[in-house]
C-alpha atoms as a printed R data frame, in Angstrom:
   type eleno elety resid chain resno       x       y       z
1  ATOM     1    CA   MET     A     1 -33.900 -22.385  10.997
2  ATOM     2    CA   HIS     A     2 -30.059 -22.349  10.664
3  ATOM     3    CA   ASP     A     3 -28.747 -23.019   7.038
4  ATOM     4    CA   GLN     A     4 -25.612 -24.591   7.774
5  ATOM     5    CA   PHE     A     5 -24.776 -23.082   4.036
6  ATOM     6    CA   ASP     A     6 -25.205 -19.607   4.581
7  ATOM     7    CA   ILE     A     7 -22.399 -18.773   5.665
8  ATOM     8    CA   SER     A     8 -20.011 -15.302   4.948
9  ATOM     9    CA   LEU     A     9 -16.893 -16.076   2.503
10 ATOM    10    CA   GLU     A    10 -15.368 -13.184   3.765
11 ATOM    11    CA   ASP     A    11 -11.841 -12.776   3.794
12 ATOM    12    CA   SER     A    12 -10.162  -9.759   4.447
13 ATOM    13    CA   ASP     A    13  -6.374 -10.146   4.089
14 ATOM    14    CA   LEU     A    14  -7.638 -12.313   0.859
15 ATOM    15    CA   LEU     A    15  -9.534  -9.685   0.154
16 ATOM    16    CA   GLY     A    16  -6.165  -6.916   0.173
17 ATOM    17    CA   GLU     A    17  -3.606 -10.471  -1.746
18 ATOM    18    CA   VAL     A    18  -6.177  -9.942  -4.512
19 ATOM    19    CA   GLU     A    19  -6.298  -5.801  -4.728
20 ATOM    20    CA   LEU     A    20  -2.682  -6.163  -4.454
21 ATOM    21    CA   THR     A    21  -1.948  -8.861  -7.159
22 ATOM    22    CA   THR     A    22  -5.222  -6.248  -9.449
23 ATOM    23    CA   ASN     A    23  -2.689  -3.642  -9.308
24 ATOM    24    CA   LEU     A    24   0.528  -5.125 -10.195
25 ATOM    25    CA   ILE     A    25  -1.684  -6.876 -12.840
26 ATOM    26    CA   ILE     A    26  -3.171  -3.900 -14.363
27 ATOM    27    CA   ALA     A    27   0.432  -1.998 -13.865
28 ATOM    28    CA   ALA     A    28   2.196  -4.729 -15.546
29 ATOM    29    CA   SER     A    29  -0.335  -4.742 -18.566
30 ATOM    30    CA   GLU     A    30   0.467  -1.005 -19.132
31 ATOM    31    CA   THR     A    31   3.987  -1.137 -19.784
32 ATOM    32    CA   ASP     A    32   6.146  -2.236 -22.486
33 ATOM    33    CA   SER     A    33   8.762  -3.089 -20.146
34 ATOM    34    CA   ARG     A    34   9.081  -5.007 -16.631
35 ATOM    35    CA   LEU     A    35   8.812  -3.390 -13.937
36 ATOM    36    CA   SER     A    36  11.297  -2.529 -12.147
37 ATOM    37    CA   THR     A    37  11.616  -3.523  -8.128
38 ATOM    38    CA   GLU     A    38  11.614  -0.023  -6.960
39 ATOM    39    CA   GLU     A    39   8.063   0.236  -8.710
40 ATOM    40    CA   ILE     A    40   6.466  -3.594  -7.803
41 ATOM    41    CA   ASP     A    41   7.824  -1.898  -4.111
42 ATOM    42    CA   ARG     A    42   5.605   0.965  -4.858
43 ATOM    43    CA   ILE     A    43   2.015  -0.698  -6.049
44 ATOM    44    CA   LEU     A    44   2.759  -2.880  -3.351
45 ATOM    45    CA   GLY     A    45   3.105   0.395  -0.718
46 ATOM    46    CA   VAL     A    46   6.264  -0.950   0.658
47 ATOM    47    CA   VAL     A    47   8.414   1.346   2.742
48 ATOM    48    CA   PRO     A    48  12.277   1.073   2.158
49 ATOM    49    CA   ARG     A    49  14.347   0.419   5.343
50 ATOM    50    CA   PRO     A    50  16.855   3.194   5.812
51 ATOM    51    CA   ARG     A    51  20.349   2.193   4.803
52 ATOM    52    CA   ARG     A    52  22.560   1.753   7.959
53 ATOM    53    CA   GLU     A    53  25.711   3.283   7.675
54 ATOM    54    CA   THR     A    54  29.149   1.174   7.945
């Protein structure tokens, strides 16, 4: 018999977001100052765009 309440609550996208948020919280709690934009980008794995020449 199938139990309608036996469902998986795993959402890989959500788990990834929780991990990123947790990493930010840990990094913020380990410093006495604000995290710079560069530090936040590094923690989140953001790759900076190459600068365009004007």
